[in-house]
Short mmCIF file of C-alpha atoms in Angstrom, two decimals:
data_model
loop_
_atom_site.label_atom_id
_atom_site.label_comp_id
_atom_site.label_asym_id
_atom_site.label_seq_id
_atom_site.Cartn_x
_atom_site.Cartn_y
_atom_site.Cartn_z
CA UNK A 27 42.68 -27.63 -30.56
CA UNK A 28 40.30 -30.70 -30.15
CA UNK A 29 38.04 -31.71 -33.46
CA UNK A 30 34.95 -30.23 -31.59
CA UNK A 31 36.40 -26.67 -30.90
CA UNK A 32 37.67 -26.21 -34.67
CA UNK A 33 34.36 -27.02 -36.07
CA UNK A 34 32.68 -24.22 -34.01
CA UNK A 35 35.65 -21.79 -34.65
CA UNK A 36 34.85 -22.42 -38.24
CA UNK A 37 31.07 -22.52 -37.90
CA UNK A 38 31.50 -18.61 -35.65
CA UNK A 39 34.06 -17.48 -38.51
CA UNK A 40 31.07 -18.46 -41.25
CA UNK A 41 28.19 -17.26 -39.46
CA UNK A 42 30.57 -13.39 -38.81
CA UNK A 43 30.85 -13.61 -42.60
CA UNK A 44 27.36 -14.03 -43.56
CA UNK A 45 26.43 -11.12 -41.01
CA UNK A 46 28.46 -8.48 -42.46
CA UNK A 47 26.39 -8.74 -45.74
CA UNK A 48 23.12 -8.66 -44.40
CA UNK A 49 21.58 -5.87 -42.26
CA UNK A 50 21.41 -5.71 -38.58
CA UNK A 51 18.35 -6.53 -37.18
CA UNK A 52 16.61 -3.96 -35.28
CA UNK A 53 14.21 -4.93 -32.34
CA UNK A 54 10.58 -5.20 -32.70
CA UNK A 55 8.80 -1.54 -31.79
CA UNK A 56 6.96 -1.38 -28.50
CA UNK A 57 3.68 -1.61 -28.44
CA UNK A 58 1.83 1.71 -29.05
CA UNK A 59 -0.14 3.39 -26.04
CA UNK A 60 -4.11 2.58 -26.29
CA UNK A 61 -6.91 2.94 -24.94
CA UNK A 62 -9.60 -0.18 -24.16
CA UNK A 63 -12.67 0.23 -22.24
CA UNK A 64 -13.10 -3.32 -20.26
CA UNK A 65 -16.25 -2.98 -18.43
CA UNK A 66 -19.19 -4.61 -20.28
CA UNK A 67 -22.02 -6.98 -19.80
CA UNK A 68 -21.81 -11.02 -21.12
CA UNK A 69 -23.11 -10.07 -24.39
CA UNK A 70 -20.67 -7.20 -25.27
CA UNK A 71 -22.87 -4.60 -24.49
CA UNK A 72 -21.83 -1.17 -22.78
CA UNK A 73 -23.46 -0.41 -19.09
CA UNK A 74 -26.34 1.76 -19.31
CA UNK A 75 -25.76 1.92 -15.29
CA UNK A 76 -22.04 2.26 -15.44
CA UNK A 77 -19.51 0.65 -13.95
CA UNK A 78 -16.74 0.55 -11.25
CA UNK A 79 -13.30 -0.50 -11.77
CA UNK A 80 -11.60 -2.16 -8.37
CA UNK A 81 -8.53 -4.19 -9.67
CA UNK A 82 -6.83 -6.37 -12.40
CA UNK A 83 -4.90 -9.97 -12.11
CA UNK A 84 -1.61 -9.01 -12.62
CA UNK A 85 -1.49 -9.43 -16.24
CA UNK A 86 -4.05 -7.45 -16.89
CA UNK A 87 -6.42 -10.31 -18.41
CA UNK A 88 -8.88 -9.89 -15.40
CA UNK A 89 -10.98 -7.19 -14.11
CA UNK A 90 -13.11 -7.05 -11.11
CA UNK A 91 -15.85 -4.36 -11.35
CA UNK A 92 -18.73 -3.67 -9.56
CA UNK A 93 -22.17 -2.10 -10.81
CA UNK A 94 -25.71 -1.41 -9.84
CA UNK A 95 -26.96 -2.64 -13.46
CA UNK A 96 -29.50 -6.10 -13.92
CA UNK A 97 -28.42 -8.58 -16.62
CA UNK A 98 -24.54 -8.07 -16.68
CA UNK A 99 -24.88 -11.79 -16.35
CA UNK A 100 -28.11 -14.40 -17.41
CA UNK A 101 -30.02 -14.87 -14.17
CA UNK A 102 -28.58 -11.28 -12.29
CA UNK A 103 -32.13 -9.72 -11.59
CA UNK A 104 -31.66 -8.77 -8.07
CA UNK A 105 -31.66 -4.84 -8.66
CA UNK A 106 -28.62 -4.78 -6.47
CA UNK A 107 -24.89 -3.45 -6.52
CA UNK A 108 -23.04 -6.60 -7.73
CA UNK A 109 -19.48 -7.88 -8.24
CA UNK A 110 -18.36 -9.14 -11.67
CA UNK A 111 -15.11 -10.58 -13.19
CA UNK A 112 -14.76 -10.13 -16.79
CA UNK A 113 -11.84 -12.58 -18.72
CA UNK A 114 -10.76 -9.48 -21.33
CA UNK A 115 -9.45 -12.34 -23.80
CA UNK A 116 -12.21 -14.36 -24.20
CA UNK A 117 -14.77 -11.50 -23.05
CA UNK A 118 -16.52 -13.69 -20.52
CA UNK A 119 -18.31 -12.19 -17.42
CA UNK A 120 -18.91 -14.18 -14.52
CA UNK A 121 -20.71 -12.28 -10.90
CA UNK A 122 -19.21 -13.58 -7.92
CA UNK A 123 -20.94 -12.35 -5.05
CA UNK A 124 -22.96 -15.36 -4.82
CA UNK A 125 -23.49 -18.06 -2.75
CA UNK A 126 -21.25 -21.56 -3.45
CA UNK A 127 -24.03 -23.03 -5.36
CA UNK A 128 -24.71 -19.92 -7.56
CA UNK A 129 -27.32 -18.08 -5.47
CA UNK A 130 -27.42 -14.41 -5.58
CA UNK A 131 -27.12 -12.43 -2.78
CA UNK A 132 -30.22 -11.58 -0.66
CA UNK A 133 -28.96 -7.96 0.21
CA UNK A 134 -26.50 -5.31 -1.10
CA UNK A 135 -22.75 -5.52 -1.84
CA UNK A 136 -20.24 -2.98 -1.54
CA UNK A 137 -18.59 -0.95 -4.28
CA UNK A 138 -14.75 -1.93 -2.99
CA UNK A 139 -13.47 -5.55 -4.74
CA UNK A 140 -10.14 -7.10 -4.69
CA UNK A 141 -8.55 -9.87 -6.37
CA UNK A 142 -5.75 -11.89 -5.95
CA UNK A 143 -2.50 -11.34 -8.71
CA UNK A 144 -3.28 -14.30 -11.26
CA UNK A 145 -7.18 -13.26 -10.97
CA UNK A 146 -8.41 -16.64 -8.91
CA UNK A 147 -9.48 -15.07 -5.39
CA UNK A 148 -12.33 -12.06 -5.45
CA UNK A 149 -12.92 -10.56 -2.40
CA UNK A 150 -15.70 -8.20 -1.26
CA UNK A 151 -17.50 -6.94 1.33
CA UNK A 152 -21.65 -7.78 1.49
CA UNK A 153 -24.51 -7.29 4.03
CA UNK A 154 -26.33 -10.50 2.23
CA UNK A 155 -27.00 -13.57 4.57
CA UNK A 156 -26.84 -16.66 2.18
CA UNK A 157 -23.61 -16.74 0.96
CA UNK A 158 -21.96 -18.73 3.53
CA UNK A 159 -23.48 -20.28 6.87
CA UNK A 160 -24.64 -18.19 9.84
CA UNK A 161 -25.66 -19.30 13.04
CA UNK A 162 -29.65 -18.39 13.67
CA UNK A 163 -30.70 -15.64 13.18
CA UNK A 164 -28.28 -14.41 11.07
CA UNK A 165 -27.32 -10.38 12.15
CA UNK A 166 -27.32 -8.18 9.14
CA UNK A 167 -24.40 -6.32 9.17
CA UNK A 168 -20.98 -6.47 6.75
CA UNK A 169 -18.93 -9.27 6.05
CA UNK A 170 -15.99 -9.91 4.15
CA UNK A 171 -15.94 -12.72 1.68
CA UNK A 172 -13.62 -14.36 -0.63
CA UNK A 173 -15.08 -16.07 -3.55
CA UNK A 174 -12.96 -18.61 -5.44
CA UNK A 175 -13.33 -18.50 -9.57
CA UNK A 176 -11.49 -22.06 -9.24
CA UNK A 177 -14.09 -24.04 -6.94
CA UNK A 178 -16.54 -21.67 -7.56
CA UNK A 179 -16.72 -21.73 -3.58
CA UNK A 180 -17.47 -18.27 -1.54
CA UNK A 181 -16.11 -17.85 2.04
CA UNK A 182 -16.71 -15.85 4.86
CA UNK A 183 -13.51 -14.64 5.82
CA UNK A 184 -14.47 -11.93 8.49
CA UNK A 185 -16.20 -14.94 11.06
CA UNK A 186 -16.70 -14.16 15.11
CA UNK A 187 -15.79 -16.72 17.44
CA UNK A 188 -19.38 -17.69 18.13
CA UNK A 189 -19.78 -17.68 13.84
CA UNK A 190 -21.40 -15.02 13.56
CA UNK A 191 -20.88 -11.26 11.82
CA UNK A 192 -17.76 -9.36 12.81
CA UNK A 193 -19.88 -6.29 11.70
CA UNK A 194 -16.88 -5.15 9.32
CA UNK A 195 -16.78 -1.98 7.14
CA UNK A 196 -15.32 -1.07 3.95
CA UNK A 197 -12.70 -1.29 2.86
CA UNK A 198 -11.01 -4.33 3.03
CA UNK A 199 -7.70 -6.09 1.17
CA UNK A 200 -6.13 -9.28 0.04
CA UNK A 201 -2.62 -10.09 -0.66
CA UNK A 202 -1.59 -10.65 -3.76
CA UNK A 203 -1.34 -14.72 -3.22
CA UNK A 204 -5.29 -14.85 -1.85
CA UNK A 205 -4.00 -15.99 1.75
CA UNK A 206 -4.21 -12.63 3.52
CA UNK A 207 -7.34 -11.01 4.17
CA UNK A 208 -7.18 -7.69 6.61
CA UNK A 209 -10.29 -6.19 6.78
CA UNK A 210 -11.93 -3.55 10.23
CA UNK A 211 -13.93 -5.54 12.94
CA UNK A 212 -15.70 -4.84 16.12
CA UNK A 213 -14.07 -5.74 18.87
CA UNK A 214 -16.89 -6.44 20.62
CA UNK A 215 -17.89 -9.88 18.10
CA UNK A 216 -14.22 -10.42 17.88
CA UNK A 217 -13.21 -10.24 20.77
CA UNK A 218 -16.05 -10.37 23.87
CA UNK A 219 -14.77 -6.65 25.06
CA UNK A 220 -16.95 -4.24 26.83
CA UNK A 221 -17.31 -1.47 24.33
CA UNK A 222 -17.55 -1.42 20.61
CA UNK A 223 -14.56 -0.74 19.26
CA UNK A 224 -13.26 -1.01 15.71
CA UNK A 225 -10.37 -2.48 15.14
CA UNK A 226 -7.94 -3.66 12.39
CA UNK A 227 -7.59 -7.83 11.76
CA UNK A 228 -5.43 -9.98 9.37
CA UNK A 229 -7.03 -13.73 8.55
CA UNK A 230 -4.61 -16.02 7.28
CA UNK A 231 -7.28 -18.37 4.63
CA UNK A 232 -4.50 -21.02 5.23
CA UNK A 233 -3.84 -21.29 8.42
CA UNK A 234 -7.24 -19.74 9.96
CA UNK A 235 -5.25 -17.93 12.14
CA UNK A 236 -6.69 -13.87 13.04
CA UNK A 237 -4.64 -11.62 14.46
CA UNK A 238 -5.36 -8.07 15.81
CA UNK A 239 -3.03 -5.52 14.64
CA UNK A 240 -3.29 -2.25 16.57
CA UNK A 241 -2.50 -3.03 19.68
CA UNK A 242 -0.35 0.35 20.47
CA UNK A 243 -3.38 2.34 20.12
CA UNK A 244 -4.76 4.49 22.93
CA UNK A 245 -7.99 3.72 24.65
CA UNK A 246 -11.14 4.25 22.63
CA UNK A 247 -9.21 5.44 19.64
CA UNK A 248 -11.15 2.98 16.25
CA UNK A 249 -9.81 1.92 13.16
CA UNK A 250 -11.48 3.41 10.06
CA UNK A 251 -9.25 1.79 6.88
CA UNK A 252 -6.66 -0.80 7.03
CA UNK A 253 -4.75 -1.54 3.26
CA UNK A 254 -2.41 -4.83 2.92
CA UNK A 255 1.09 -4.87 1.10
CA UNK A 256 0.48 -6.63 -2.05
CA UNK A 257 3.14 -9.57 -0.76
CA UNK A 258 1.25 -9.73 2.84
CA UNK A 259 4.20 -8.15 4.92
CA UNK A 260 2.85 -5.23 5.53
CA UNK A 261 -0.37 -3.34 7.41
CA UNK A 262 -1.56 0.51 7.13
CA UNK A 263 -4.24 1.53 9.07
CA UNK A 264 -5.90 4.55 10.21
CA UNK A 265 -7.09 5.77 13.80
CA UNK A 266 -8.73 8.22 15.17
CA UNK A 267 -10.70 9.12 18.54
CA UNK A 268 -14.21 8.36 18.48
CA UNK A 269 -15.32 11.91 19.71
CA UNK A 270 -13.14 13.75 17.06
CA UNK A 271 -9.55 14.93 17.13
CA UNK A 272 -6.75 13.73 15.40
CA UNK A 273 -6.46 11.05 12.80
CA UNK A 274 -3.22 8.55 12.57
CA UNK A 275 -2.04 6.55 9.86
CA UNK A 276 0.41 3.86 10.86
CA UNK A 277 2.60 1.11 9.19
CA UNK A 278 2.67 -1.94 10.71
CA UNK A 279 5.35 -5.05 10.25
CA UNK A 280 3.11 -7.94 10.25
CA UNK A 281 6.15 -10.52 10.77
CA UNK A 282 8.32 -8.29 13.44
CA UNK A 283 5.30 -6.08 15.23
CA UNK A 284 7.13 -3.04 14.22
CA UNK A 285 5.33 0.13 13.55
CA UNK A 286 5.55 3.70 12.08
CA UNK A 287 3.59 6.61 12.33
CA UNK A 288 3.61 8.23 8.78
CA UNK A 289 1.39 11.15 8.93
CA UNK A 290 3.97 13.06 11.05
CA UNK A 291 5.47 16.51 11.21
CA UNK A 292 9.55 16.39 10.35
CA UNK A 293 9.93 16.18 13.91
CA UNK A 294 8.07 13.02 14.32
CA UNK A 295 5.06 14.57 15.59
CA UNK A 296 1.62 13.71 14.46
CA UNK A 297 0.01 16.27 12.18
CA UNK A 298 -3.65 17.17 13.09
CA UNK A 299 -4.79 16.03 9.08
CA UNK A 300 -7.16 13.33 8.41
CA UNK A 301 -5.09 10.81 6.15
CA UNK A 302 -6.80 8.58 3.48
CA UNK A 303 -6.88 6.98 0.66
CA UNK A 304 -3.70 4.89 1.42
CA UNK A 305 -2.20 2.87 -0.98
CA UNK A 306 1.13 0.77 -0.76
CA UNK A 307 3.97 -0.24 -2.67
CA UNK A 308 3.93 -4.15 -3.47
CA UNK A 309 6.48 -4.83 -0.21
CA UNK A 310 4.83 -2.24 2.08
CA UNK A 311 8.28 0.29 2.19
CA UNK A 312 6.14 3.61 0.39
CA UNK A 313 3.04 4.56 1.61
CA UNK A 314 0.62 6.91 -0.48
CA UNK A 315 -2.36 9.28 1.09
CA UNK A 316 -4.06 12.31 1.30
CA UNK A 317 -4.40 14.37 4.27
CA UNK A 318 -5.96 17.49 4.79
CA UNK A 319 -2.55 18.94 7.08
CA UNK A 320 0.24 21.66 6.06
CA UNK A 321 2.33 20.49 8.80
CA UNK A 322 3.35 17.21 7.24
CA UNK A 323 5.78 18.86 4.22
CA UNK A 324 6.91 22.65 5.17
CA UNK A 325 5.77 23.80 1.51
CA UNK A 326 2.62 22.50 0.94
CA UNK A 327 -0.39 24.93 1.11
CA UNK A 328 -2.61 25.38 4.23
CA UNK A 329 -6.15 23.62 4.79
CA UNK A 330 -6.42 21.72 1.11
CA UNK A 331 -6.18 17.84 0.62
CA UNK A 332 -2.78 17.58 -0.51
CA UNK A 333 -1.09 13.98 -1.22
CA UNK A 334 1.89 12.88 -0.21
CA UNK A 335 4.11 9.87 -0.64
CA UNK A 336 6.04 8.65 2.67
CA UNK A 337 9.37 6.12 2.26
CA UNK A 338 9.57 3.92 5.84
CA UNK A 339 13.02 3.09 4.37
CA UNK A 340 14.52 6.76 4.80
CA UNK A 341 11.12 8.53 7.04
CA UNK A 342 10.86 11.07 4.30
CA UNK A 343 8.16 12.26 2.76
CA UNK A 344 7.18 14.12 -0.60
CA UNK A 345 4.50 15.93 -1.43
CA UNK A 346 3.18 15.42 -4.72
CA UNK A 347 2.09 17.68 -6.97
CA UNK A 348 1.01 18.17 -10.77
CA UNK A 349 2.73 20.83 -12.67
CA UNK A 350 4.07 22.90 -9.62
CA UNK A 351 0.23 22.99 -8.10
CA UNK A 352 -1.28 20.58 -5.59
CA UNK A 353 -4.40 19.61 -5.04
CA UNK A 354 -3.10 15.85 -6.48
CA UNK A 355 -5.57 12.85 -5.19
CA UNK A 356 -6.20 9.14 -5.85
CA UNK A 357 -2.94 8.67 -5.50
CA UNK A 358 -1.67 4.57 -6.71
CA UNK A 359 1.79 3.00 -6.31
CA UNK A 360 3.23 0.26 -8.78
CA UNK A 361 3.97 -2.85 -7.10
CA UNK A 362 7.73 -2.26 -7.59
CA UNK A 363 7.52 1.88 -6.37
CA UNK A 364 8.45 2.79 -9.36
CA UNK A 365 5.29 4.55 -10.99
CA UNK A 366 2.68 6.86 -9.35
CA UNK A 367 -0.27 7.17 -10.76
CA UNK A 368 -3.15 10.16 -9.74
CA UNK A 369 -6.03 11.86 -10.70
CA UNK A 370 -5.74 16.03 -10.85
CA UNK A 371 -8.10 18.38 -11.06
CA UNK A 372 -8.02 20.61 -14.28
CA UNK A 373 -6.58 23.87 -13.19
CA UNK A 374 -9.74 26.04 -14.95
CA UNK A 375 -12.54 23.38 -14.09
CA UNK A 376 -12.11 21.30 -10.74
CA UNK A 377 -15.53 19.82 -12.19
CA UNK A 378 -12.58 17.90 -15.29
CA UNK A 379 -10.01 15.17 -13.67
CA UNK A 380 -7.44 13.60 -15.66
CA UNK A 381 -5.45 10.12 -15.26
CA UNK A 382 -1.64 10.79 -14.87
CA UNK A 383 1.32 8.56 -14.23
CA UNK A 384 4.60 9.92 -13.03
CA UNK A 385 8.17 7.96 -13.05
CA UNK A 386 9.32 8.74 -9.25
CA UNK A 387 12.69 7.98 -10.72
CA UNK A 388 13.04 9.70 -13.91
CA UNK A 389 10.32 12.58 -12.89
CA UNK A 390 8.73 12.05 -16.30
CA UNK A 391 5.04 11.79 -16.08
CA UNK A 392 2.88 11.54 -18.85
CA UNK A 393 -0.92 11.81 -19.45
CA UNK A 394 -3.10 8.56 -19.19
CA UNK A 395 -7.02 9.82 -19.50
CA UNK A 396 -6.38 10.63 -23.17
CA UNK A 397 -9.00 11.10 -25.55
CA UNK A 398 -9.35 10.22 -29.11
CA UNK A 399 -8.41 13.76 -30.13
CA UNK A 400 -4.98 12.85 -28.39
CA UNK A 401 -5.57 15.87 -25.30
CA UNK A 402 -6.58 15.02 -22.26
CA UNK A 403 -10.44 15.20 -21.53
CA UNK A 404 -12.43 17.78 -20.69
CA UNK A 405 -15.39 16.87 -19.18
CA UNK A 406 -15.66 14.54 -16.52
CA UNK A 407 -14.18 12.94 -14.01
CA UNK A 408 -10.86 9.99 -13.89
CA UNK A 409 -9.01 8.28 -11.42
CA UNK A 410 -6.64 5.07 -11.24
CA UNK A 411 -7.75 2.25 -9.87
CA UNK A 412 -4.48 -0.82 -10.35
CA UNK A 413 -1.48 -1.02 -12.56
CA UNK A 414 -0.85 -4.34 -13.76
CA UNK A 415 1.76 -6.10 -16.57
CA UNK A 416 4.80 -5.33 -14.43
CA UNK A 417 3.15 -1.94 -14.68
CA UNK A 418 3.15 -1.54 -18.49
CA UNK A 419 -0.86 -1.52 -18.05
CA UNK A 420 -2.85 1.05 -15.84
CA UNK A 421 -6.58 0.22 -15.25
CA UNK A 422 -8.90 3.68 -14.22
CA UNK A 423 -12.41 4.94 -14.55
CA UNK A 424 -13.70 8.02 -16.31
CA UNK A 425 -16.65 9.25 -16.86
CA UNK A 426 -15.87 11.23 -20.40
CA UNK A 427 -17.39 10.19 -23.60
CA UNK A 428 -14.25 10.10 -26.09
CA UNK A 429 -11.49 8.18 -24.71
CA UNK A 430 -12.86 5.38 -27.29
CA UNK A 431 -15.11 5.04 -29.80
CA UNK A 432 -19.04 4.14 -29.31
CA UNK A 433 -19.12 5.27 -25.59
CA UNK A 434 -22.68 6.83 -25.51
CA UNK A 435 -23.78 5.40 -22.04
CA UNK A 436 -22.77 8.46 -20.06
CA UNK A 437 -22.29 7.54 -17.16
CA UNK A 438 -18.44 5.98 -15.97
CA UNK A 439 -17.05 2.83 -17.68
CA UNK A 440 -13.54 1.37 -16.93
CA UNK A 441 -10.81 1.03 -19.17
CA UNK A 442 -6.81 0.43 -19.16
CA UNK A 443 -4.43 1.74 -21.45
CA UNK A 444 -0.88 0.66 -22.28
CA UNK A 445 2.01 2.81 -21.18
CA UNK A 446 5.10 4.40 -23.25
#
């Protein structure tokens, strides 16, 4: 045995002494679940108008909200719905729908915002006309924008050929990175056809490429909602005939072309329902919505807004329900598919929603909207609105008065509390 080897033998054999006389060490405890309301003005001060929570960086430390109140920030006096990013470490709170040199916006904003995973791209969706060049005259009608908290520079994202308005409509998404923007466009501005259609469009910020996305559908069928895979691969989107009829909701491939129809019967069928409120898991695979449809599980009830939970990797979906009962909505997938989190009605007062997270592996779920008492609340209502901290953090709204101390506004606030 060389020199070197015997002297860390020797220096192992001393250190296994010394650790049989001495307790083991026992890891530090987890940090314990909590409740922090997030949504506040520059100063500190809670929102006598409320406020809306859209999304968190992925570590939690920023939150984009929107809210109708004046002076969130020195110099906000336009009476307007407005988007804000508040830094929950330092407590800063900047607005960013605003023009590249700091103007506000000359016309209203709407409540959806999204923002990029480490909290440097907001995006949003505004009718104003100065915050990036038009040709003359300007049309009012939507727009998507990105603003960048780096450069402080806002960009029109959603831009016809000619430059003008695309005449988009809510909502919208980013990808996680800041380079994806999908967003619902008139064909018309986008593309010189005939008739007004609406239809779904990805806009790669790098690149400036735009690409239309729903070329399968039939003739005259729109677009109402299109929602991006956190890591850009993926495209949901949801058609219907403009005279009525049946609604779609379809998963497209953005790199192969491939899609899915996910509100469909076990047979493969589409279901008459209306799906919304999609949400997808971080690579696109599960799909979460509501539709209003019996036909799309066997067991769920007839004509109530039930949500379900479809996996493109097997074609199977779940319906998802809250202590044997349905009636589950707001439904919000980790980026990994592990958690789902939902608002559900309370079963004596569907005027009371609670905040709930459920472990689609383990089955556990456990209560979110808790109040101080330690119950959950009863007045009110709550829904999730991101996870965030490799989905140790869950960000939601409520409207009840006791999840923390000194709430007195009320009206909704947003908070995020830290899960077992």
């Amino acid at each position: 045995m060389s020199g070197l080897m015997r002297g860390i033998s020797a220096a192992v054999l001393a250190g296994t002494a010394v650790a049989a006389t001495v307790a083991p060490a026992t890891a530090a405890p987890a940090p314990a679940p909590v409740t922090e309301r997030i949504t506040f003005s520059s100063t500190g001060e809670q929102l006598d108008d409320g406020a809306g929570i859209g999304a968190l960086s992925a570590d939690g430390r920023y939150v984009a909200f929107t809210s109708s109140e004046n002076g969130i920030v020195p110099g906000d006096t336009d009476g307007q719905n407005d988007v804000f990013v508040r830094d929950t470490q330092t407590g800063t709170v900047e607005q960013v729908n605003v023009a590249s040199d700091g103007t506000q916006a000359d016309d209203a904003t709407a409540w959806g915002v999204r923002i990029s995973a480490n909290g440097r791209f907001v995006a949003f969706m505004s009718w104003a006309r100065n915050l990036a060049p038009y040709p003359q005259p300007p049309v009012v009608a939507g727009d998507v924008f990105v603003h960048d908290r780096t450069t402080g520079r806002t960009e029109r994202v959603s831009v016809a050929p000619d430059g003008g308005t695309v005449w988009a409509s809510t909502p919208f998404d980013i990808s996680a990175d800041g380079r994806h923007v999908a967003f619902v466009g008139s064909s018309k501005r986008m593309e010189g056809t005939a008739k007004n259609e609406d239809f779904a469009y990805v806009v790669d910020r790098r690149t400036g490429a735009v690409k239309r996305i729903n070329d399968a559908l039939p003739p005259e069928w729109h677009v109402d909602s299109v929602t991006l895979s956190a890591d850009g691969s993926h495209l949901a989107y949801t058609a219907r005939h403009p005279r009525g009829g049946r609604h779609e909701l379809w998963l497209a491939d953005l790199a192969t072309g491939e899609r899915r129809l996910v509100n469909a019967t076990p047979e493969g069928e589409p279901t008459n329902g209306g799906p919304g409120g999609v949400r997808l898991s971080g690579d696109g695979s599960l799909v979460a919505y509501i539709s209003f449809d019996e036909e799309t599980v066997p067991e769920a009830p007839d004509y109530t807004w039930e949500q379900y939970l479809y996996d493109s990797r097997t074609g199977e979906t779940q319906w998802i329900t809250h202590e044997g009962r349905g009636g589950v909505g707001a439904g919000l997938l980790s980026r990994d598919g592990r958690l789902f989190a939902y608002s559900a009605d309370d079963e004596e007062d569907p005027n009371v929603s609670n905040v709930y997270v459920r472990n689609l592996r383990t089955g556990r779920t456990q209560l979110v909207s808790r109040t101080l008492g330690g119950g959950p609340q009863t007045e009110g209502y709550a829904a999730p609105a991101a996870f965030a901290d490799n989905a140790r953090v869950l960000g939601f709204s409520s409207s009840a008065p006791d999840l923390v101390t000194g709430d007195t506004n009320a009206v909704g606030d947003g908070f995020v509390r830290r899960l077992r």
